[in-house]
PDB file of C-alpha atoms in Angstrom:
ATOM      1  CA  UNK A   1     -22.713   5.882 -13.425  1.00  0.00           C
ATOM      2  CA  UNK A   2     -21.986   3.702 -10.424  1.00  0.00           C
ATOM      3  CA  UNK A   3     -19.163   4.670  -8.158  1.00  0.00           C
ATOM      4  CA  UNK A   4     -17.855   6.036  -4.906  1.00  0.00           C
ATOM      5  CA  UNK A   5     -17.727   9.745  -4.165  1.00  0.00           C
ATOM      6  CA  UNK A   6     -15.800  11.478  -1.425  1.00  0.00           C
ATOM      7  CA  UNK A   7     -16.023  15.075  -0.337  1.00  0.00           C
ATOM      8  CA  UNK A   8     -14.427  17.432   0.078  1.00  0.00           C
ATOM      9  CA  UNK A   9     -11.331  16.899  -2.049  1.00  0.00           C
ATOM     10  CA  UNK A  10      -9.274  19.024   0.357  1.00  0.00           C
ATOM     11  CA  UNK A  11     -10.072  19.718   3.996  1.00  0.00           C
ATOM     12  CA  UNK A  12      -8.337  21.986   6.443  1.00  0.00           C
ATOM     13  CA  UNK A  13      -8.569  21.394  10.150  1.00  0.00           C
ATOM     14  CA  UNK A  14      -7.778  23.795  12.924  1.00  0.00           C
ATOM     15  CA  UNK A  15      -6.292  22.486  16.123  1.00  0.00           C
ATOM     16  CA  UNK A  16      -8.951  21.111  18.473  1.00  0.00           C
ATOM     17  CA  UNK A  17     -11.561  20.908  15.740  1.00  0.00           C
ATOM     18  CA  UNK A  18     -13.550  17.861  14.677  1.00  0.00           C
ATOM     19  CA  UNK A  19     -14.034  17.422  10.947  1.00  0.00           C
ATOM     20  CA  UNK A  20     -16.161  14.975   8.972  1.00  0.00           C
ATOM     21  CA  UNK A  21     -15.244  13.365   5.665  1.00  0.00           C
ATOM     22  CA  UNK A  22     -18.072  12.201   3.449  1.00  0.00           C
ATOM     23  CA  UNK A  23     -18.210   8.902   1.536  1.00  0.00           C
ATOM     24  CA  UNK A  24     -21.142   7.823  -0.612  1.00  0.00           C
ATOM     25  CA  UNK A  25     -21.509   4.809  -2.918  1.00  0.00           C
ATOM     26  CA  UNK A  26     -24.215   3.756  -5.339  1.00  0.00           C
ATOM     27  CA  UNK A  27     -22.769   0.334  -6.106  1.00  0.00           C
ATOM     28  CA  UNK A  28     -25.166  -1.412  -3.717  1.00  0.00           C
ATOM     29  CA  UNK A  29     -22.148  -2.721  -1.814  1.00  0.00           C
ATOM     30  CA  UNK A  30     -22.633  -3.996   1.725  1.00  0.00           C
ATOM     31  CA  UNK A  31     -19.097  -3.409   2.990  1.00  0.00           C
ATOM     32  CA  UNK A  32     -17.362  -0.057   3.281  1.00  0.00           C
ATOM     33  CA  UNK A  33     -13.913   0.908   4.553  1.00  0.00           C
ATOM     34  CA  UNK A  34     -11.835   3.884   5.571  1.00  0.00           C
ATOM     35  CA  UNK A  35      -8.084   3.914   5.032  1.00  0.00           C
ATOM     36  CA  UNK A  36      -5.390   6.402   5.793  1.00  0.00           C
ATOM     37  CA  UNK A  37      -2.349   6.793   3.544  1.00  0.00           C
ATOM     38  CA  UNK A  38       0.785   8.663   4.561  1.00  0.00           C
ATOM     39  CA  UNK A  39       3.546   9.537   2.090  1.00  0.00           C
ATOM     40  CA  UNK A  40       5.572   6.495   1.087  1.00  0.00           C
ATOM     41  CA  UNK A  41       3.430   4.181   3.165  1.00  0.00           C
ATOM     42  CA  UNK A  42       0.759   1.627   2.461  1.00  0.00           C
ATOM     43  CA  UNK A  43      -2.896   1.874   3.300  1.00  0.00           C
ATOM     44  CA  UNK A  44      -3.816   1.504   6.952  1.00  0.00           C
ATOM     45  CA  UNK A  45      -7.341   0.486   7.904  1.00  0.00           C
ATOM     46  CA  UNK A  46      -9.184   2.884  10.218  1.00  0.00           C
ATOM     47  CA  UNK A  47     -12.711   1.448  10.365  1.00  0.00           C
ATOM     48  CA  UNK A  48     -14.852  -0.871   8.335  1.00  0.00           C
ATOM     49  CA  UNK A  49     -18.530  -1.748   8.147  1.00  0.00           C
ATOM     50  CA  UNK A  50     -20.092  -4.923   6.868  1.00  0.00           C
ATOM     51  CA  UNK A  51     -23.734  -3.872   7.106  1.00  0.00           C
ATOM     52  CA  UNK A  52     -25.870  -0.923   8.104  1.00  0.00           C
ATOM     53  CA  UNK A  53     -25.685   0.043  11.782  1.00  0.00           C
ATOM     54  CA  UNK A  54     -22.596  -2.084  12.330  1.00  0.00           C
ATOM     55  CA  UNK A  55     -18.917  -1.185  12.152  1.00  0.00           C
ATOM     56  CA  UNK A  56     -15.605  -2.398  13.574  1.00  0.00           C
ATOM     57  CA  UNK A  57     -12.299  -0.778  14.427  1.00  0.00           C
ATOM     58  CA  UNK A  58      -9.386  -1.313  12.118  1.00  0.00           C
ATOM     59  CA  UNK A  59      -5.713  -1.045  12.950  1.00  0.00           C
ATOM     60  CA  UNK A  60      -5.588   2.692  13.706  1.00  0.00           C
ATOM     61  CA  UNK A  61      -9.054   3.677  14.978  1.00  0.00           C
ATOM     62  CA  UNK A  62      -7.921   5.932  17.838  1.00  0.00           C
ATOM     63  CA  UNK A  63      -8.999   9.531  17.254  1.00  0.00           C
ATOM     64  CA  UNK A  64     -11.573   8.605  14.612  1.00  0.00           C
ATOM     65  CA  UNK A  65     -15.279   7.761  14.642  1.00  0.00           C
ATOM     66  CA  UNK A  66     -17.744   6.541  12.023  1.00  0.00           C
ATOM     67  CA  UNK A  67     -21.417   5.850  11.513  1.00  0.00           C
ATOM     68  CA  UNK A  68     -23.326   3.665   9.074  1.00  0.00           C
ATOM     69  CA  UNK A  69     -26.957   4.736   9.167  1.00  0.00           C
ATOM     70  CA  UNK A  70     -27.520   4.109   5.480  1.00  0.00           C
ATOM     71  CA  UNK A  71     -26.100   1.487   3.157  1.00  0.00           C
ATOM     72  CA  UNK A  72     -24.871   4.172   0.776  1.00  0.00           C
ATOM     73  CA  UNK A  73     -23.073   6.349   3.304  1.00  0.00           C
ATOM     74  CA  UNK A  74     -20.111   5.867   5.650  1.00  0.00           C
ATOM     75  CA  UNK A  75     -18.866   9.217   7.017  1.00  0.00           C
ATOM     76  CA  UNK A  76     -15.618   9.457   8.961  1.00  0.00           C
ATOM     77  CA  UNK A  77     -15.076  12.015  11.725  1.00  0.00           C
ATOM     78  CA  UNK A  78     -11.540  12.990  12.608  1.00  0.00           C
ATOM     79  CA  UNK A  79     -11.696  14.134  16.209  1.00  0.00           C
ATOM     80  CA  UNK A  80      -9.430  16.458  18.135  1.00  0.00           C
ATOM     81  CA  UNK A  81      -7.983  13.370  19.802  1.00  0.00           C
ATOM     82  CA  UNK A  82      -6.201  12.488  16.549  1.00  0.00           C
ATOM     83  CA  UNK A  83      -2.968  14.385  17.032  1.00  0.00           C
ATOM     84  CA  UNK A  84      -1.456  13.791  13.602  1.00  0.00           C
ATOM     85  CA  UNK A  85      -4.350  13.845  11.155  1.00  0.00           C
ATOM     86  CA  UNK A  86      -2.532  15.151   8.075  1.00  0.00           C
ATOM     87  CA  UNK A  87      -2.897  12.366   5.483  1.00  0.00           C
ATOM     88  CA  UNK A  88      -4.740  11.186   2.401  1.00  0.00           C
ATOM     89  CA  UNK A  89      -8.011   9.499   3.398  1.00  0.00           C
ATOM     90  CA  UNK A  90      -9.478   6.856   1.152  1.00  0.00           C
ATOM     91  CA  UNK A  91     -12.938   5.333   1.295  1.00  0.00           C
ATOM     92  CA  UNK A  92     -13.545   1.975  -0.338  1.00  0.00           C
ATOM     93  CA  UNK A  93     -16.394  -0.468  -0.760  1.00  0.00           C
ATOM     94  CA  UNK A  94     -16.845  -4.102  -1.689  1.00  0.00           C
ATOM     95  CA  UNK A  95     -19.833  -6.284  -2.385  1.00  0.00           C
ATOM     96  CA  UNK A  96     -19.254  -8.151   0.884  1.00  0.00           C
ATOM     97  CA  UNK A  97     -16.571  -8.023   3.549  1.00  0.00           C
ATOM     98  CA  UNK A  98     -13.149  -9.128   2.335  1.00  0.00           C
ATOM     99  CA  UNK A  99     -13.849 -12.731   1.613  1.00  0.00           C
ATOM    100  CA  UNK A 100     -12.254 -14.803  -1.050  1.00  0.00           C
ATOM    101  CA  UNK A 101     -12.357 -12.841  -4.235  1.00  0.00           C
ATOM    102  CA  UNK A 102     -13.950  -9.741  -2.780  1.00  0.00           C
ATOM    103  CA  UNK A 103     -12.532  -6.719  -4.562  1.00  0.00           C
ATOM    104  CA  UNK A 104     -12.405  -3.286  -2.999  1.00  0.00           C
ATOM    105  CA  UNK A 105     -13.056  -0.195  -5.111  1.00  0.00           C
ATOM    106  CA  UNK A 106     -11.853   3.210  -4.006  1.00  0.00           C
ATOM    107  CA  UNK A 107     -13.237   6.708  -4.005  1.00  0.00           C
ATOM    108  CA  UNK A 108     -11.093   9.652  -5.175  1.00  0.00           C
ATOM    109  CA  UNK A 109      -9.873  10.466  -1.668  1.00  0.00           C
ATOM    110  CA  UNK A 110      -9.816  13.464   0.669  1.00  0.00           C
ATOM    111  CA  UNK A 111      -6.581  15.188   1.581  1.00  0.00           C
ATOM    112  CA  UNK A 112      -6.700  16.515   5.140  1.00  0.00           C
ATOM    113  CA  UNK A 113      -4.324  19.251   6.180  1.00  0.00           C
ATOM    114  CA  UNK A 114      -3.851  20.819   9.585  1.00  0.00           C
ATOM    115  CA  UNK A 115      -3.657  24.611   9.828  1.00  0.00           C
TER     116      UNK A 115
ATOM    117  CA  UNK B   1       1.641 -10.019  12.091  1.00  0.00           C
ATOM    118  CA  UNK B   2       0.128 -10.414   8.663  1.00  0.00           C
ATOM    119  CA  UNK B   3       2.368  -8.801   6.090  1.00  0.00           C
ATOM    120  CA  UNK B   4       2.594  -7.974   2.443  1.00  0.00           C
ATOM    121  CA  UNK B   5       6.033  -6.895   1.297  1.00  0.00           C
ATOM    122  CA  UNK B   6       7.011  -4.967  -1.806  1.00  0.00           C
ATOM    123  CA  UNK B   7      10.235  -3.343  -2.935  1.00  0.00           C
ATOM    124  CA  UNK B   8       9.613   0.388  -2.661  1.00  0.00           C
ATOM    125  CA  UNK B   9      11.661   1.181  -5.766  1.00  0.00           C
ATOM    126  CA  UNK B  10      11.781   3.272  -7.767  1.00  0.00           C
ATOM    127  CA  UNK B  11      11.954   0.725 -10.540  1.00  0.00           C
ATOM    128  CA  UNK B  12      13.097   2.424 -13.709  1.00  0.00           C
ATOM    129  CA  UNK B  13      12.597   0.825 -17.139  1.00  0.00           C
ATOM    130  CA  UNK B  14      12.892   2.205 -20.679  1.00  0.00           C
ATOM    131  CA  UNK B  15       9.806   2.663 -22.799  1.00  0.00           C
ATOM    132  CA  UNK B  16       8.835  -0.585 -24.531  1.00  0.00           C
ATOM    133  CA  UNK B  17      10.539  -2.827 -21.972  1.00  0.00           C
ATOM    134  CA  UNK B  18       8.919  -5.310 -19.588  1.00  0.00           C
ATOM    135  CA  UNK B  19       8.444  -4.069 -16.039  1.00  0.00           C
ATOM    136  CA  UNK B  20       8.390  -6.754 -13.349  1.00  0.00           C
ATOM    137  CA  UNK B  21       6.873  -5.965  -9.957  1.00  0.00           C
ATOM    138  CA  UNK B  22       7.043  -8.428  -7.099  1.00  0.00           C
ATOM    139  CA  UNK B  23       5.152  -8.991  -3.861  1.00  0.00           C
ATOM    140  CA  UNK B  24       5.529 -11.536  -1.068  1.00  0.00           C
ATOM    141  CA  UNK B  25       2.999 -12.327   1.639  1.00  0.00           C
ATOM    142  CA  UNK B  26       3.129 -14.013   5.004  1.00  0.00           C
ATOM    143  CA  UNK B  27      -0.138 -15.949   5.258  1.00  0.00           C
ATOM    144  CA  UNK B  28       0.158 -19.267   3.441  1.00  0.00           C
ATOM    145  CA  UNK B  29      -3.634 -19.663   3.521  1.00  0.00           C
ATOM    146  CA  UNK B  30      -4.307 -16.510   1.485  1.00  0.00           C
ATOM    147  CA  UNK B  31      -6.530 -17.070  -1.523  1.00  0.00           C
ATOM    148  CA  UNK B  32      -7.129 -13.749  -3.274  1.00  0.00           C
ATOM    149  CA  UNK B  33      -4.521 -11.357  -4.651  1.00  0.00           C
ATOM    150  CA  UNK B  34      -4.941  -7.952  -6.240  1.00  0.00           C
ATOM    151  CA  UNK B  35      -2.836  -5.374  -8.051  1.00  0.00           C
ATOM    152  CA  UNK B  36      -3.778  -1.701  -7.907  1.00  0.00           C
ATOM    153  CA  UNK B  37      -2.213   1.233  -9.725  1.00  0.00           C
ATOM    154  CA  UNK B  38      -2.014   4.582  -7.967  1.00  0.00           C
ATOM    155  CA  UNK B  39      -0.999   7.748  -9.755  1.00  0.00           C
ATOM    156  CA  UNK B  40       0.505  10.516  -7.657  1.00  0.00           C
ATOM    157  CA  UNK B  41      -2.215  12.314  -5.697  1.00  0.00           C
ATOM    158  CA  UNK B  42      -4.927   9.928  -6.884  1.00  0.00           C
ATOM    159  CA  UNK B  43      -6.698   6.933  -5.398  1.00  0.00           C
ATOM    160  CA  UNK B  44      -5.807   3.301  -6.205  1.00  0.00           C
ATOM    161  CA  UNK B  45      -7.509   1.724  -9.198  1.00  0.00           C
ATOM    162  CA  UNK B  46      -7.795  -2.018  -9.677  1.00  0.00           C
ATOM    163  CA  UNK B  47      -5.674  -3.480 -12.472  1.00  0.00           C
ATOM    164  CA  UNK B  48      -6.384  -7.150 -11.969  1.00  0.00           C
ATOM    165  CA  UNK B  49      -6.879  -9.943  -9.469  1.00  0.00           C
ATOM    166  CA  UNK B  50      -5.716 -13.538  -9.393  1.00  0.00           C
ATOM    167  CA  UNK B  51      -6.841 -16.514  -7.323  1.00  0.00           C
ATOM    168  CA  UNK B  52      -5.169 -19.559  -8.888  1.00  0.00           C
ATOM    169  CA  UNK B  53      -1.547 -20.553  -9.265  1.00  0.00           C
ATOM    170  CA  UNK B  54      -0.069 -19.653 -12.600  1.00  0.00           C
ATOM    171  CA  UNK B  55      -0.468 -16.737 -14.951  1.00  0.00           C
ATOM    172  CA  UNK B  56      -3.408 -14.497 -15.732  1.00  0.00           C
ATOM    173  CA  UNK B  57      -3.195 -12.116 -18.667  1.00  0.00           C
ATOM    174  CA  UNK B  58      -5.174  -8.976 -19.364  1.00  0.00           C
ATOM    175  CA  UNK B  59      -3.900  -6.892 -22.240  1.00  0.00           C
ATOM    176  CA  UNK B  60      -0.345  -5.748 -21.487  1.00  0.00           C
ATOM    177  CA  UNK B  61      -0.609  -6.955 -17.886  1.00  0.00           C
ATOM    178  CA  UNK B  62       0.157 -10.436 -16.587  1.00  0.00           C
ATOM    179  CA  UNK B  63      -0.260 -11.456 -12.960  1.00  0.00           C
ATOM    180  CA  UNK B  64       1.696 -14.465 -11.759  1.00  0.00           C
ATOM    181  CA  UNK B  65       0.892 -16.348  -8.558  1.00  0.00           C
ATOM    182  CA  UNK B  66       3.015 -18.945  -6.794  1.00  0.00           C
ATOM    183  CA  UNK B  67       1.312 -19.988  -3.569  1.00  0.00           C
ATOM    184  CA  UNK B  68       4.040 -22.475  -2.604  1.00  0.00           C
ATOM    185  CA  UNK B  69       6.613 -19.673  -2.590  1.00  0.00           C
ATOM    186  CA  UNK B  70       4.099 -17.089  -1.355  1.00  0.00           C
ATOM    187  CA  UNK B  71       4.709 -14.502  -4.007  1.00  0.00           C
ATOM    188  CA  UNK B  72       2.679 -12.739  -6.614  1.00  0.00           C
ATOM    189  CA  UNK B  73       4.067 -10.635  -9.416  1.00  0.00           C
ATOM    190  CA  UNK B  74       2.840  -8.228 -12.064  1.00  0.00           C
ATOM    191  CA  UNK B  75       4.449  -7.990 -15.488  1.00  0.00           C
ATOM    192  CA  UNK B  76       3.792  -4.980 -17.694  1.00  0.00           C
ATOM    193  CA  UNK B  77       4.743  -5.564 -21.319  1.00  0.00           C
ATOM    194  CA  UNK B  78       5.578  -2.753 -23.730  1.00  0.00           C
ATOM    195  CA  UNK B  79       5.831  -0.288 -20.837  1.00  0.00           C
ATOM    196  CA  UNK B  80       4.652   3.230 -21.566  1.00  0.00           C
ATOM    197  CA  UNK B  81       5.429   6.510 -19.777  1.00  0.00           C
ATOM    198  CA  UNK B  82       1.750   6.539 -18.754  1.00  0.00           C
ATOM    199  CA  UNK B  83       2.435   3.390 -16.715  1.00  0.00           C
ATOM    200  CA  UNK B  84       4.603   5.456 -14.370  1.00  0.00           C
ATOM    201  CA  UNK B  85       2.825   5.141 -11.023  1.00  0.00           C
ATOM    202  CA  UNK B  86       2.936   3.310  -7.708  1.00  0.00           C
ATOM    203  CA  UNK B  87       1.701  -0.275  -7.855  1.00  0.00           C
ATOM    204  CA  UNK B  88       0.067  -1.687  -4.737  1.00  0.00           C
ATOM    205  CA  UNK B  89      -0.185  -5.385  -4.021  1.00  0.00           C
ATOM    206  CA  UNK B  90      -3.125  -6.459  -1.848  1.00  0.00           C
ATOM    207  CA  UNK B  91      -3.873  -9.840  -0.299  1.00  0.00           C
ATOM    208  CA  UNK B  92      -7.042 -11.117   1.374  1.00  0.00           C
ATOM    209  CA  UNK B  93      -5.757 -12.954   4.436  1.00  0.00           C
ATOM    210  CA  UNK B  94      -7.479 -15.078   7.033  1.00  0.00           C
ATOM    211  CA  UNK B  95      -7.982 -13.428  10.416  1.00  0.00           C
ATOM    212  CA  UNK B  96      -8.116 -15.180  13.787  1.00  0.00           C
ATOM    213  CA  UNK B  97     -11.748 -14.219  14.400  1.00  0.00           C
ATOM    214  CA  UNK B  98     -12.828 -15.766  11.139  1.00  0.00           C
ATOM    215  CA  UNK B  99     -13.324 -14.147   7.786  1.00  0.00           C
ATOM    216  CA  UNK B 100     -10.739 -12.252   5.820  1.00  0.00           C
ATOM    217  CA  UNK B 101      -8.924  -8.962   5.894  1.00  0.00           C
ATOM    218  CA  UNK B 102      -7.319  -7.118   3.008  1.00  0.00           C
ATOM    219  CA  UNK B 103      -3.688  -6.248   3.658  1.00  0.00           C
ATOM    220  CA  UNK B 104      -1.975  -3.766   1.337  1.00  0.00           C
ATOM    221  CA  UNK B 105       1.709  -3.540   0.590  1.00  0.00           C
ATOM    222  CA  UNK B 106       3.422  -0.155   0.686  1.00  0.00           C
ATOM    223  CA  UNK B 107       3.744  -0.154  -3.092  1.00  0.00           C
ATOM    224  CA  UNK B 108       6.483  -0.086  -5.716  1.00  0.00           C
ATOM    225  CA  UNK B 109       7.124   3.115  -7.643  1.00  0.00           C
ATOM    226  CA  UNK B 110       7.580   2.492 -11.356  1.00  0.00           C
ATOM    227  CA  UNK B 111       9.164   5.029 -13.686  1.00  0.00           C
ATOM    228  CA  UNK B 112       9.056   4.417 -17.434  1.00  0.00           C
ATOM    229  CA  UNK B 113      11.589   6.509 -19.324  1.00  0.00           C
ATOM    230  CA  UNK B 114      10.577   7.810 -22.744  1.00  0.00           C
TER     231      UNK B 114
END
């Protein structure tokens, strides 16, 4: 089955710790995205990548980092510089970058909690 | 600032009624519009997309697009309790550097009463 997987489902971070969220897709999509969702709010774009070895900052990139070494994988690291990391993190992919008609499909999400 | 606006709700309708969800957007040049459903604690799932003015039907769902008035709506006929969720409107908008960016609304919570 084609789809997007994210792990872990829940992640606990201690203060000052970096943590990495995994996102893998087998849809052969070129573009991948990371969003953050806070309660009662819409999705905010953290980073996106159009092709391997290339990525751009979204609207709220501070305190986060990404890599895109393989087409299938787009891990997100939440660094200690992100002072309010508690949120629901969603990974998405699309065939190409958001052009006309490009639809994004989402993984199941990772809920990050701060201890 | 590119924006997509939705009424946060909750919108409450009785079972079997028509639920009407609305969304307005700021970029007149936008071409692609999407509706996602998000159950509590889950990720958004695509319901349907629409590109052309008018109506597009898929089962109990109908998307309506009016580019002149810059709004898109989603109608859910014969609403069921299982339709209770948050509905996100998304719009692919032009960006200054070229290309497009997907902007999501904050969502409308729908509650269908049995």
